Structure formats: structure tokens, C-alpha cells
Tab-separated table of C-alpha atoms and ligand atoms in Angstrom:
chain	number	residue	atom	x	y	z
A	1	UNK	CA	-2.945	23.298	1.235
A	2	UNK	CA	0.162	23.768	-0.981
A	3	UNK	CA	2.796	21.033	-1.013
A	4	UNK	CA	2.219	21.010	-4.496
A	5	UNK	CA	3.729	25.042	-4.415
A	6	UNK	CA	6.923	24.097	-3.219
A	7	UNK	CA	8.717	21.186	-5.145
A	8	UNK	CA	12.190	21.655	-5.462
A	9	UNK	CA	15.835	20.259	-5.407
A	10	UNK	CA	15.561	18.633	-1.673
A	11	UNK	CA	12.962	16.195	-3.258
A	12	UNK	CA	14.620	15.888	-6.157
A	13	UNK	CA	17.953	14.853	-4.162
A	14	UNK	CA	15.607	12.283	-2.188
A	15	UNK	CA	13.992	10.691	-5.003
A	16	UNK	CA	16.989	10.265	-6.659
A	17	UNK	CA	19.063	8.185	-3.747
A	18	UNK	CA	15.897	5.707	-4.445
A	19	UNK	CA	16.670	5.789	-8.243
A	20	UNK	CA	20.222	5.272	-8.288
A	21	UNK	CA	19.486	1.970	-5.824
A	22	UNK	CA	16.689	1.198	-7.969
A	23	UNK	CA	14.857	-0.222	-4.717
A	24	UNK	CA	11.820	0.924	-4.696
A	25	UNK	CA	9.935	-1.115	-1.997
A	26	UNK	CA	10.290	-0.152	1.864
A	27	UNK	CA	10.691	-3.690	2.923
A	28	UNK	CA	14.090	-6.111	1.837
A	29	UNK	CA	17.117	-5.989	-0.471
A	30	UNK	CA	18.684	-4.598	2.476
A	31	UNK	CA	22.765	-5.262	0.283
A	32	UNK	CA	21.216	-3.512	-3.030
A	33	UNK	CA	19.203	-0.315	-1.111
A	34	UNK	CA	22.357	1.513	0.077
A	35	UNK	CA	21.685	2.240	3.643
A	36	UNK	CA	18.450	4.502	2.106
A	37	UNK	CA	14.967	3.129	3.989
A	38	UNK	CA	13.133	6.390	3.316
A	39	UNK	CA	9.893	5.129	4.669
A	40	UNK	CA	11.380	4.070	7.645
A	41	UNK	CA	13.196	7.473	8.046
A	42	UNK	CA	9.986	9.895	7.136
A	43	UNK	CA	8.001	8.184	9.821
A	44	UNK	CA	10.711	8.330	12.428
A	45	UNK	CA	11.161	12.540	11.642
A	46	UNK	CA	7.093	12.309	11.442
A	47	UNK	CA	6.603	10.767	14.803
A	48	UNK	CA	9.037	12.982	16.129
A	49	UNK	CA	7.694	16.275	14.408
A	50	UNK	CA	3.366	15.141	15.699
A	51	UNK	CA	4.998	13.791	19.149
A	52	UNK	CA	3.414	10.854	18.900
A	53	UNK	CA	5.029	7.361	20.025
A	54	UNK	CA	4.365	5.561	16.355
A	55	UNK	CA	3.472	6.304	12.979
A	56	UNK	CA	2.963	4.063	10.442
A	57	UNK	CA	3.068	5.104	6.290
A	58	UNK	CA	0.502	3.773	3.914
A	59	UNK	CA	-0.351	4.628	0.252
A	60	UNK	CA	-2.685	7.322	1.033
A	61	UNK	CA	-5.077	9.164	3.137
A	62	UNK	CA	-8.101	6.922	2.810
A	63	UNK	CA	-5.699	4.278	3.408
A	64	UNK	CA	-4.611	5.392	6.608
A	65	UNK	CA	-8.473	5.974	7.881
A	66	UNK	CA	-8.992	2.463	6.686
A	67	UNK	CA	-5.967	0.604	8.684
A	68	UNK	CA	-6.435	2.589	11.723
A	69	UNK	CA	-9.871	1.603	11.808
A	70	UNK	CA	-8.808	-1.929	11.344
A	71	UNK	CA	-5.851	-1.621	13.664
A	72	UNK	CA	-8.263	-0.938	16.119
A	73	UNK	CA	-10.548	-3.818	15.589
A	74	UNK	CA	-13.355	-2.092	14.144
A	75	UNK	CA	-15.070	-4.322	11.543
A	76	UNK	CA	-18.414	-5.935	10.444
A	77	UNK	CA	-21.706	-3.854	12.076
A	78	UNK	CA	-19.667	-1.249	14.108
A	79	UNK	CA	-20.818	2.103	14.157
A	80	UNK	CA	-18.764	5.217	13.362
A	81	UNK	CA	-20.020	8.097	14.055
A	82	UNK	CA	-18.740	10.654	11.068
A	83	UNK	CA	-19.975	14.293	10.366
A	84	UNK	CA	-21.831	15.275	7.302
A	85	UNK	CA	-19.357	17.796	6.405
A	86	UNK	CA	-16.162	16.337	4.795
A	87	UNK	CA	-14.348	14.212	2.348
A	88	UNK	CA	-15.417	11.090	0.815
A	89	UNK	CA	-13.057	9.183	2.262
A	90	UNK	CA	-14.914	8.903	5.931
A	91	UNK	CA	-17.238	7.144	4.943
A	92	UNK	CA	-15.306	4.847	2.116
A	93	UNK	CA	-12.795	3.625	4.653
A	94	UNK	CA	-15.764	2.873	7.001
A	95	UNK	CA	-18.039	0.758	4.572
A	96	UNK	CA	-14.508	-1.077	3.508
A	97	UNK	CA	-14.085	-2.690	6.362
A	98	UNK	CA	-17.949	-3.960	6.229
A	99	UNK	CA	-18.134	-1.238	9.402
A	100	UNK	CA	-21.719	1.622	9.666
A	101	UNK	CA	-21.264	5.075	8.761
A	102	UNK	CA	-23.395	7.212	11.172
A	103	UNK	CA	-23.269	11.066	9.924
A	104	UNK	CA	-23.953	13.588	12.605
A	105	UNK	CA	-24.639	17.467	12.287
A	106	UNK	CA	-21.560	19.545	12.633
A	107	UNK	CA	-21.324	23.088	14.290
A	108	UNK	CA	-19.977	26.112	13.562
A	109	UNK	CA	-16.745	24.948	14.509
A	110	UNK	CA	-17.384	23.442	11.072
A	111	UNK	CA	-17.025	19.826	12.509
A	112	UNK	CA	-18.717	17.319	14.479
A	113	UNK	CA	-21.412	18.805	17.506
A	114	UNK	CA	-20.581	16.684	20.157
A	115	UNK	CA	-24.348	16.786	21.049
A	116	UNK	CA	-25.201	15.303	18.175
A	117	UNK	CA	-22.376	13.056	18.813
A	118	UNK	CA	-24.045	12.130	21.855
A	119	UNK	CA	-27.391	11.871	20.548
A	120	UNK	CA	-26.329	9.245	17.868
A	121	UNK	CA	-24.742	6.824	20.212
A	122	UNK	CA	-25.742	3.315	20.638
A	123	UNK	CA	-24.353	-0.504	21.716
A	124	UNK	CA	-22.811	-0.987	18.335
A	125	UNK	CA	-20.899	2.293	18.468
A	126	UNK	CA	-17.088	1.913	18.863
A	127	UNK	CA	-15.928	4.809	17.278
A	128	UNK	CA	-15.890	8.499	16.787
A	129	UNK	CA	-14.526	10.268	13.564
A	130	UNK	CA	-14.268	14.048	13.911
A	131	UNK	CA	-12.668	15.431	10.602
A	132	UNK	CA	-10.793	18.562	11.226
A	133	UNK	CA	-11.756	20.372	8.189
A	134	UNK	CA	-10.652	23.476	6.424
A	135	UNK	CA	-7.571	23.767	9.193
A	136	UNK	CA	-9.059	23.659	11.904
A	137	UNK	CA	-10.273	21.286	14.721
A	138	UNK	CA	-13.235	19.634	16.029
A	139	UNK	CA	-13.832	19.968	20.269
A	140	UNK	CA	-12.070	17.640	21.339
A	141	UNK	CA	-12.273	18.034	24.788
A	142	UNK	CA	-15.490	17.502	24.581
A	143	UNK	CA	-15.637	14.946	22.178
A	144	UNK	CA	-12.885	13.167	24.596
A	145	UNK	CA	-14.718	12.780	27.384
A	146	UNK	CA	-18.438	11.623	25.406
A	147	UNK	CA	-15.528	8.986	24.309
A	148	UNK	CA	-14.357	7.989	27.241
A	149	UNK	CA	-17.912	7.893	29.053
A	150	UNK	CA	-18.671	5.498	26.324
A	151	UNK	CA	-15.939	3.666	26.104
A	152	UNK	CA	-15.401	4.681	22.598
A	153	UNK	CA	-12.100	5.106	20.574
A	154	UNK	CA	-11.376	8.812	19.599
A	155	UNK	CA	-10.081	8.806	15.549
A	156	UNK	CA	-8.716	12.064	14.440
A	157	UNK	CA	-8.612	12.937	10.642
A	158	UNK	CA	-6.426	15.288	10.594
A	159	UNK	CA	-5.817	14.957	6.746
A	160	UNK	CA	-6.252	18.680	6.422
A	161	UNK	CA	-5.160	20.688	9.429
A	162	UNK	CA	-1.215	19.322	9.928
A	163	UNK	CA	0.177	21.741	12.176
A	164	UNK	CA	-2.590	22.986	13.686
A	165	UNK	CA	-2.865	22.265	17.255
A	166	UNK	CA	-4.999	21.887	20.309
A	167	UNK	CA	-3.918	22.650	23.676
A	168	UNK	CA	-0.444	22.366	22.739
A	169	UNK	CA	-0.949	19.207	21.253
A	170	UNK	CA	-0.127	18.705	17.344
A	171	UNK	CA	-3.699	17.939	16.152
A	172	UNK	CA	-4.154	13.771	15.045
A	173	UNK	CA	-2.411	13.356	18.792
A	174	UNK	CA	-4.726	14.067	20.462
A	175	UNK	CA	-7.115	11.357	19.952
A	176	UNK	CA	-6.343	7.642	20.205
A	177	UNK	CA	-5.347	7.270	16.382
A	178	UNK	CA	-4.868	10.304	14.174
A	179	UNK	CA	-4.297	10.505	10.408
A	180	UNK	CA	-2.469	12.276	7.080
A	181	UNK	CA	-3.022	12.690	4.023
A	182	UNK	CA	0.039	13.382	1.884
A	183	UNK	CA	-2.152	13.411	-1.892
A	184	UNK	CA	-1.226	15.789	-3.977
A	185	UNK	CA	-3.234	19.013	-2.310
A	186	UNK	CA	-2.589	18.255	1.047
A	187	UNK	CA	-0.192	20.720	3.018
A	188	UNK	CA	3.053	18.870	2.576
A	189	UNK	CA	2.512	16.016	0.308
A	190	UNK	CA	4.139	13.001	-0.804
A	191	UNK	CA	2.402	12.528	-4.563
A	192	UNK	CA	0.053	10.213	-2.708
A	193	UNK	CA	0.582	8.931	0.931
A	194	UNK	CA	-0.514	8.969	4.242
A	195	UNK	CA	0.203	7.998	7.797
A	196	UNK	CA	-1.529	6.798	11.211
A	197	UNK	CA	-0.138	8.212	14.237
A	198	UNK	CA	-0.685	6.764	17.610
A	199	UNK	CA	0.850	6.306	21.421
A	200	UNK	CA	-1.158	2.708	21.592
A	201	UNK	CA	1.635	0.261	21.170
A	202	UNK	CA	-0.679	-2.750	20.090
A	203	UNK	CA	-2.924	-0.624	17.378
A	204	UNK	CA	0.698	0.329	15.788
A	205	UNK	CA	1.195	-3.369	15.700
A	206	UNK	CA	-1.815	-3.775	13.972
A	207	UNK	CA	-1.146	-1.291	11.341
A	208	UNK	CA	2.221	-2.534	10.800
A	209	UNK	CA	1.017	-6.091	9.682
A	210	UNK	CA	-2.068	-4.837	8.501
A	211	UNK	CA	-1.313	-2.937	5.811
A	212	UNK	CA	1.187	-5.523	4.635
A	213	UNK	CA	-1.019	-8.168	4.120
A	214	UNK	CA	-0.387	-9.405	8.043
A	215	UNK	CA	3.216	-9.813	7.921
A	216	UNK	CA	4.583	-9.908	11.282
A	217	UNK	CA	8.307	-8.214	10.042
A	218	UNK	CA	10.312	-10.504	12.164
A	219	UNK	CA	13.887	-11.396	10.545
A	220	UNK	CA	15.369	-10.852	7.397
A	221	UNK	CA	13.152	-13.350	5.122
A	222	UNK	CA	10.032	-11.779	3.936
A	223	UNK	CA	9.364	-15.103	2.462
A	224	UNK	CA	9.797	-16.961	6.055
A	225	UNK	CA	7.081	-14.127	7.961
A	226	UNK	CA	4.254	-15.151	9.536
A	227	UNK	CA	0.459	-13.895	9.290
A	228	UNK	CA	-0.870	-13.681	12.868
A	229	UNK	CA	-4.131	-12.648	11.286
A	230	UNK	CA	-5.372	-11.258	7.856
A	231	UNK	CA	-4.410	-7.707	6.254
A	232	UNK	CA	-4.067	-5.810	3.035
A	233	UNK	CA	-1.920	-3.886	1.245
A	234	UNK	CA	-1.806	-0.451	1.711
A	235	UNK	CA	2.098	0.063	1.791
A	236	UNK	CA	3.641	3.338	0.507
A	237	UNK	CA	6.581	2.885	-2.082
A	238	UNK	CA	9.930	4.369	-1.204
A	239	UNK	CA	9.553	6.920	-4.154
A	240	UNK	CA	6.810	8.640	-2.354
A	241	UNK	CA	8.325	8.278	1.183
A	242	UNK	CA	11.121	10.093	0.030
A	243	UNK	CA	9.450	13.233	-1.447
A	244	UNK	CA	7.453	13.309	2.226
A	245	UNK	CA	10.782	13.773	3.767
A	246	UNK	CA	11.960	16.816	1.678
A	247	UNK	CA	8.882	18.124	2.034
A	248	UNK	CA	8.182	17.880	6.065
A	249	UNK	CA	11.390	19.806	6.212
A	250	UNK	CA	9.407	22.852	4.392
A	251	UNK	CA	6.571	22.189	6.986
A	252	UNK	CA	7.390	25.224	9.544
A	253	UNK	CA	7.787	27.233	6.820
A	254	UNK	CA	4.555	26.369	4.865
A	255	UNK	CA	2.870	27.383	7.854
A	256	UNK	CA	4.224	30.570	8.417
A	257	UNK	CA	3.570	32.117	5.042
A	258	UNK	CA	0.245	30.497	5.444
A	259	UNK	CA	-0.537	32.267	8.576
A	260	UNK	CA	0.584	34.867	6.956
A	261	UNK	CA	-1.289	35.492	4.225
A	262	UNK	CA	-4.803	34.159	5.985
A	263	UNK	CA	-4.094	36.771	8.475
A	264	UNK	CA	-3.963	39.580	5.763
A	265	UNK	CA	-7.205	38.028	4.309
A	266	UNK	CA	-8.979	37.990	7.470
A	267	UNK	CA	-8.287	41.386	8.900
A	268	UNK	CA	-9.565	42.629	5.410
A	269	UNK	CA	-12.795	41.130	5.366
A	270	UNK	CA	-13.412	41.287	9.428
A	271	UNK	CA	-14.143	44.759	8.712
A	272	UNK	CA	-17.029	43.926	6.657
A	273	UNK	CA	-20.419	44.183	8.899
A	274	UNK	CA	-21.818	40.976	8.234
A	275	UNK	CA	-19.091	38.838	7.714
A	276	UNK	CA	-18.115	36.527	10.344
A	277	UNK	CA	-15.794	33.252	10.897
A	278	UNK	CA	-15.768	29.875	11.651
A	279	UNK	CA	-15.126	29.330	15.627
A	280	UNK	CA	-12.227	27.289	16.945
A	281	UNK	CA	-12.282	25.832	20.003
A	282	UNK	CA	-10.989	27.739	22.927
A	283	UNK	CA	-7.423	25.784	23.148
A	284	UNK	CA	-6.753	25.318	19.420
A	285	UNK	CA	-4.617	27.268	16.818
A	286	UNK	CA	-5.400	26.496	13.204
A	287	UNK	CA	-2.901	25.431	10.550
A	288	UNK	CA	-4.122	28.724	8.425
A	289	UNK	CA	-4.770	26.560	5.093
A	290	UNK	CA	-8.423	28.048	4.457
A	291	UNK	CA	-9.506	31.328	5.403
A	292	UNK	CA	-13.768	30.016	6.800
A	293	UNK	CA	-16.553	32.620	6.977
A	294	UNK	CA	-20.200	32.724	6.930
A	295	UNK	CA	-22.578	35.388	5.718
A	296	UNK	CA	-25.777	36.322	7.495
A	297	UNK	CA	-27.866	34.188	5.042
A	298	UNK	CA	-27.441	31.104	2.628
A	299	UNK	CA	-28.901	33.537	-0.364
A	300	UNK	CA	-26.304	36.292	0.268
A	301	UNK	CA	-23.693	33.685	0.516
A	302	UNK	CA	-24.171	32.311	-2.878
A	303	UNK	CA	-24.350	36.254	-4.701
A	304	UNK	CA	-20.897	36.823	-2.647
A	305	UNK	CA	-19.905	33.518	-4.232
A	306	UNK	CA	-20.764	34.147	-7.456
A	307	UNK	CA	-19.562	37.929	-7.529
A	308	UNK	CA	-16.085	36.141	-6.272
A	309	UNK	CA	-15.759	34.413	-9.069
A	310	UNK	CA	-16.534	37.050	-11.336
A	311	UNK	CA	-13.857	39.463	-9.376
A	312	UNK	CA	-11.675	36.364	-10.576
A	313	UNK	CA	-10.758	35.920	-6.763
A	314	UNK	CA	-9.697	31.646	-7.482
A	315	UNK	CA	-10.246	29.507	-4.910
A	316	UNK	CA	-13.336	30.160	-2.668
A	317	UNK	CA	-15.304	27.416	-2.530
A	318	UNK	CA	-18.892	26.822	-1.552
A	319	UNK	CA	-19.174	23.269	-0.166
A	320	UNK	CA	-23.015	23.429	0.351
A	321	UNK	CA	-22.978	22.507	-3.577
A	322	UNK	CA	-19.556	20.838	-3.610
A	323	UNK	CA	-19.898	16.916	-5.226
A	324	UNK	CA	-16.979	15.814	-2.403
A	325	UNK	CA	-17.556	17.230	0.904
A	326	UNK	CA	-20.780	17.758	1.973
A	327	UNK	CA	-23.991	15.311	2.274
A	328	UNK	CA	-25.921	17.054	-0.774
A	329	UNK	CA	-23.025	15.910	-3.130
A	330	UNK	CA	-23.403	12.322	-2.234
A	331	UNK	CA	-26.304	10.986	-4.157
A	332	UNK	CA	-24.220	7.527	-3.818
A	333	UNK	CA	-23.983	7.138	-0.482
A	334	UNK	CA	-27.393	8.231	0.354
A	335	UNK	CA	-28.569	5.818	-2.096
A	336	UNK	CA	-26.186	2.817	-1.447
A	337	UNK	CA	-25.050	2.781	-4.959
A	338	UNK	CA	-22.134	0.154	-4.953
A	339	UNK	CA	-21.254	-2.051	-7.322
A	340	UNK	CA	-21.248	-5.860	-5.371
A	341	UNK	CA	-24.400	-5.876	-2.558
A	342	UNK	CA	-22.989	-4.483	0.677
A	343	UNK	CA	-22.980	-6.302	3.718
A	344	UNK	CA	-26.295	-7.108	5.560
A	345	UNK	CA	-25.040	-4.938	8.691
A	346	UNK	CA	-24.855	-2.011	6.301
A	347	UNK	CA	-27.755	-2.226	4.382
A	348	UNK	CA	-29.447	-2.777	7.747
A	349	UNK	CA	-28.239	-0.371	9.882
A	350	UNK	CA	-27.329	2.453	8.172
A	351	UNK	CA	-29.016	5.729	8.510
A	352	UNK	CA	-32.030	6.419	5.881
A	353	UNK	CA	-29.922	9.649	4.820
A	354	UNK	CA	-32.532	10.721	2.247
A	355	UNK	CA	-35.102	11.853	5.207
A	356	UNK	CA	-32.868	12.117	7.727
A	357	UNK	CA	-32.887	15.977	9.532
A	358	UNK	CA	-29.425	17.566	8.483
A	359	UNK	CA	-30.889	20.808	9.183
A	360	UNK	CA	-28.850	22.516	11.475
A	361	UNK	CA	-25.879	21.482	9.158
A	362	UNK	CA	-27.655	23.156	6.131
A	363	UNK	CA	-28.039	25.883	8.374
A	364	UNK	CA	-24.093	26.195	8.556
A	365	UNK	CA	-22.533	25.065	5.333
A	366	UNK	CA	-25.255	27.022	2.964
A	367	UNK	CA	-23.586	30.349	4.758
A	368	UNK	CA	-19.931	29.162	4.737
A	369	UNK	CA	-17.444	30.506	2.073
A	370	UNK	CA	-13.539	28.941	2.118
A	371	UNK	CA	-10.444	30.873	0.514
A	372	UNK	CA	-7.955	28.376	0.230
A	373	UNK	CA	-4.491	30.129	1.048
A	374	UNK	CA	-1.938	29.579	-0.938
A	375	UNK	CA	2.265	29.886	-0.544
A	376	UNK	CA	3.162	30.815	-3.792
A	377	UNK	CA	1.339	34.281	-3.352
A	378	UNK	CA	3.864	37.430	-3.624
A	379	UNK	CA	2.752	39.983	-0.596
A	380	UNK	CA	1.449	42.504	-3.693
A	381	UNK	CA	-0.825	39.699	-4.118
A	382	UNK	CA	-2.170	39.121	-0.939
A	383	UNK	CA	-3.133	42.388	-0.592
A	384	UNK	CA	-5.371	43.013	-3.882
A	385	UNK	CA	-6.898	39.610	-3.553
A	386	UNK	CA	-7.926	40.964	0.381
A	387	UNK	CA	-9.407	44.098	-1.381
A	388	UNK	CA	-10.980	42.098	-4.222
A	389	UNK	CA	-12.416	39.739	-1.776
A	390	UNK	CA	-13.765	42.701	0.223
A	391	UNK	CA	-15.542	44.818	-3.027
A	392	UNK	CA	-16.922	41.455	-4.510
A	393	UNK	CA	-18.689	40.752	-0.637
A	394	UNK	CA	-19.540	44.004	-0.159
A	395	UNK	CA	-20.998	44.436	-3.545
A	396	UNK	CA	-23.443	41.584	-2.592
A	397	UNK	CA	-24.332	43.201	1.147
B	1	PLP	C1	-7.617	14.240	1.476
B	1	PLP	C2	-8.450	13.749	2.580
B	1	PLP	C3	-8.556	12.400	2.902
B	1	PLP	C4	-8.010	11.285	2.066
B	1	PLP	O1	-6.775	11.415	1.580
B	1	PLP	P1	-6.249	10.728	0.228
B	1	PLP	O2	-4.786	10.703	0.478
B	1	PLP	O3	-6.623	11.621	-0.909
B	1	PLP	O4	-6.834	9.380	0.145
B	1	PLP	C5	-9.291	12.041	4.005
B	1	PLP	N1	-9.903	12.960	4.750
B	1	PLP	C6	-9.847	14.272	4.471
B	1	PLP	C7	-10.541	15.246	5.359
B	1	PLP	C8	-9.146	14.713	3.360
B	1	PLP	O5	-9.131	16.006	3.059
């Protein structure tokens, strides 16, 4: 995930039409800012680019999970169903809003099972979180329709497959909310941003007050706008929204070099008897920004790991032991370790995820291995990382 590859004079140009205004806040000073309202633009050419009806920016990725839950009126004792494979930030922007995190297995899509989806529903469920992990998507379809047989809203993080897309759809649009990250090792990135997309005209109201402290952005007077209910604030600056706009204009090309270095990876290791990858849905393209596969067993996965590193191949990581994305690394959740008391809804209803059967997940991630793929490699490169990927794994067969 390489935005932070490819900085170069487009962002430079865009930052500096903030600096020479000096205005560095999205909203007002509409005589000093010079016509420039680079928040405004980057979600207009984002909306545009996903093919969504709305986006809203916010100050980052957890920020944008955290207003779209709001936005769609998700709040004390609700129940979101999350997998146990991802990034801290499910579960963060969840407990935020006083709301239940409810991890689920994933499959070997490497994202939710929507039978354990289905197993983990209740009357307080109201939402559904697949993460789209490593690049690559979560079944939607059939997550889709366990949502609408529910009457549950559909939340797409997309934060780490942009451009990838499901039948034909730019993943985060397919669901009824979808969001970014733009942090700093995202695919494009903005320094730190994010954004919620949706085609529900009332949840973009709601995010558009909401992470503004409720403002209702009527007229010309911030001072004079009224609160129709309470908010936060979760706004991006201008400095950021302008780097996000040079860099969205490197997006198709991000994603070709990416697919075209993964594919090098892959056809290199697919020879490898024993090796095999992470499935994507029948429907869905990845964005190419990890290279996923699995080993036959959890034991020969962590040699291959370990004789990666040694090869000096960078970048492979083994989440299984990973402190951000996968249950085992988060002794603080599992143990409720905050700082104030949570709410009683949380400490009532949430999961006892010390004994709770994560099995079949254990089952995936302790096999999984994930080259990130990067833009900056030259083609020589490619190649002798593909071969030293494929000695170091075979070395371990
Ligand atoms: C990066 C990321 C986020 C959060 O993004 P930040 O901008 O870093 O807050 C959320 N979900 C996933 C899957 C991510 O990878």
C-alpha cells in the first residue's frame, strides 16, 4: 500500500495553493481562501472516481468507521458484528460510540464467514462490518442478503483494498456505507485522512454535521449554524485534503504497477507444490496491494517465515503473531483494558473473548503469509525477490 512511494511535485503544487492562502480549515474565509476548497474538491473527484452519490472527508480512517457508524444511528448497546482478523480500528470506532463489538471467524477469503455472520446474530444487531483485508474483499453477496434478511446495515471497510472491485462495483460501494483510509501506508494517502462513501442521502447528512460538531452548514456564518443534534470533530484540514487530490490522480497508476508486480510474485511461487492463495469471491478483482498465501500447516508457515526474513525478502508478514490485526495481539480488548469504566452495555454484552472458539480462524491466519507489494520496485527487482521468495519457501518444504 504505497502512497507513501510516490510523493512528488503535484502534491507539492497542491499544498502550496493552501500555503500561499494560509487557510487552512475546509469551512469559511471564503474572501481570504482564493477560490481553493480542496476538501470540497477531493471528495467531489472521490465520489466520482468510487461512483458513489456522497462522500464525506474526516481526519482519518478510524474516524470515518466512527461517523459512519454514527451517521447511521448506531449507538449505546448495538451490536456490530466485526471479524477477528483486522485492524484495531473496528473495534475502537465501535466501543466509541458506547456500541458492542461482536468478532466472528473469517474464511479463507481472509474476511468475515457469512455463516458465522449468521450464527452471531441477535435483536440488538444493527450492523455488519466486513473488513476487506490485504486487497481483497469479503462475500458480499452473501453477506448482502444475511443483511437484508435481517434488516441490518451493510458497512464496508474498505481502508485497504481501494480499487479493488466486486462485480463491477468499486469496493466500499457496495455496501450501504463504505470507508478510506488515507494514513500514511494506505494506497494513496493523504498524511492522515479518510472518507465515508455512501448513496443514502440522509446518512451523508449525518456525517456532514456529525463530524463537525452538528453543524448544519446552512449560510455563510459558521457562528449563526445550528446543531440539529450532537457531533464531534473529526474534520480533515485543507493541508491534507490537498495532498489526497494529487495523489488520487496517481491512483490508476498505483494499481497497475501493483498488479504488476503481485502478478510476477504469484506466478513464481504458484509453482511451488504446497503453496496456495487466499480465495476471492467469484465476482471480485483485488486491488493487488498484498500478495496472500497459506502453507499446508501453521508450523511450516512460521520456518517459511522465518527463512524469509533471513533471505532478507522485507515485508512478509505473519499476522497470526502480529500485535494489530489479529485477535491474539489484543490482550486489551480481550481484557477490557480502558482507561475510564466502559459503558454497562459493553461490559455486559460483549463477547467473553478469552474462551471464546476462534478456531477455525486460527486454523487460517496461523498458515497465511502476506508480501506487501510495493511501487517503487525496479522490474530487476521483482524478479529476484520472486526467486528469493521461492528458495526461502522451498527451503522450508
Ligand atoms: C488503516 C486502517 C484503518 C484505520 O485507518 P487510520 O486512517 O489509520 O485511522 C481501518 N481499517 C483498516 C482495515 C485499516 O487498514
Amino acid at each position: 500500500m504505497p502512497g507513501f512511494e510516490f510523493f512528488g511535485a503535484e502534491e507539492r503544487k497542491q499544498v502550496h495553493d493552501v500555503l500561499e492562502t494560509g487557510v487552512l480549515m475546509r469551512y469559511g474565509f471564503d474572501g481570504m481562501r482564493n477560490n481553493h476548497w480542496k476538501a470540497k474538491e477531493f471528495e467531489k473527484a472521490f465520489a466520482e472516481r468510487i461512483g458513489s452519490d456522497y462522500c464525506q472527508l474526516v481526519s482519518s480512517g478510524t474516524a470515518a468507521l466512527t461517523v459512519a457508524l454514527a451517521s447511521a444511528g448506531i449507538g449505546a448497546g448495538d451490536e456490530v458484528i466485526m471479524p477477528t482478523f483486522t485492524f484495531v480500528a473496528s473495534f475502537e470506532s465501535i466501543l466509541a460510540l458506547g456500541a458492542v463489538p461482536i468478532l466472528v471467524d473469517i474464511d479463507d477469503t481472509l474476511t468475515l464467514d457469512p455463516q458465522a455472520v449468521e450464527a452471531a446474530i441477535t435483536p440488538k444487531t444493527k450492523c455488519v462490518m466486513p473488513v476487506h483485508m490485504c486487497g481483497s474483499m469479503a462475500d458480499l453477496r452473501a453477506l448482502n442478503s444475511i443483511c437484508k434478511k435481517h434488516n441490518l446495515i451493510l458497512l464496508e471497510d474498505a481502508c485497504q483494498a481501494l480499487g479493488g472491485t466486486y462485480e463491477g462495483k468499486p469496493l466500499g460501494s457496495y455496501g450501504d456505507l463504505g470507508c478510506f483510509s488515507f494514513d500514511y501506508v494506505k494506497t494513496i494517502t493523504c498524511g492522515e485522512g479518510g472518507a465515508v462513501i455512501t448513496n443514502n442521502e440522509k446518512y451523508a447528512l449525518h456525517a456532514d454535521h456529525y463530524q463537525d460538531h452538528g453543524h448544519d452548514h446552512i449560510g455563510k456564518d459558521r457562528g449563526a449554524e445550528t446543531h440539529p443534534f450532537l457531533g464531534y470533530n473529526f474534520r480533515i484540514s485543507e493541508l491534507n485534503a490537498a495532498v489526497g487530490i494529487a495523489q488520487l490522480n496517481k491512483l490508476d497508476d498505483i494499481l497497475k504497477t501493483q498488479k504488476e508486480n503481485y502478478t510476477i510474485l504469484r506466478e513464481t511461487i504458484e509453482t511451488i507444490e504446497g503453496v496456495t492463495f487466499r480465495r476471492v469471491p467469484e465476482g471480485g478483482e483485488e486491488n493487488y496491494s498484498f500478495l496472500n498465501f497459506f502453507l499446508p500447516t501453521a508450523e511450516l508457515t512460521q520456518k517459511a517465515h522465518k527463512a524469509l526474513a533471513k533471505a532478507g525478502v522485507d515485508a512478509c508478514f505473519y499476522w497470526f503473531t502480529n500485535n494489530w490485526h489479529y485477535i491474539n495481539g489484543w490482550e486489551h480488548l480481550r481484557n477490557l483494558k480502558s482507561l475510564g469504566k466502559l459503558s454497562a452495555e459493553v461490559r455486559s454484552q460483549m463477547q467473553d473473548l478469552n474462551n471464546t472458539d476462534f478456531s477455525k480462524s486460527d486454523a487460517i491466519m496461523g498458515r497465511t503469509i502476506s508480501s506487501l507489494i510495493k511501487i517503487g520496485w525496479t522490474p530487476k527487482q521483482v524478479k529476484e525477490r520472486a526467486e528469493a521468495m521461492k528458495s526461502a519457501i522451498l527451503s522450508t518444504l
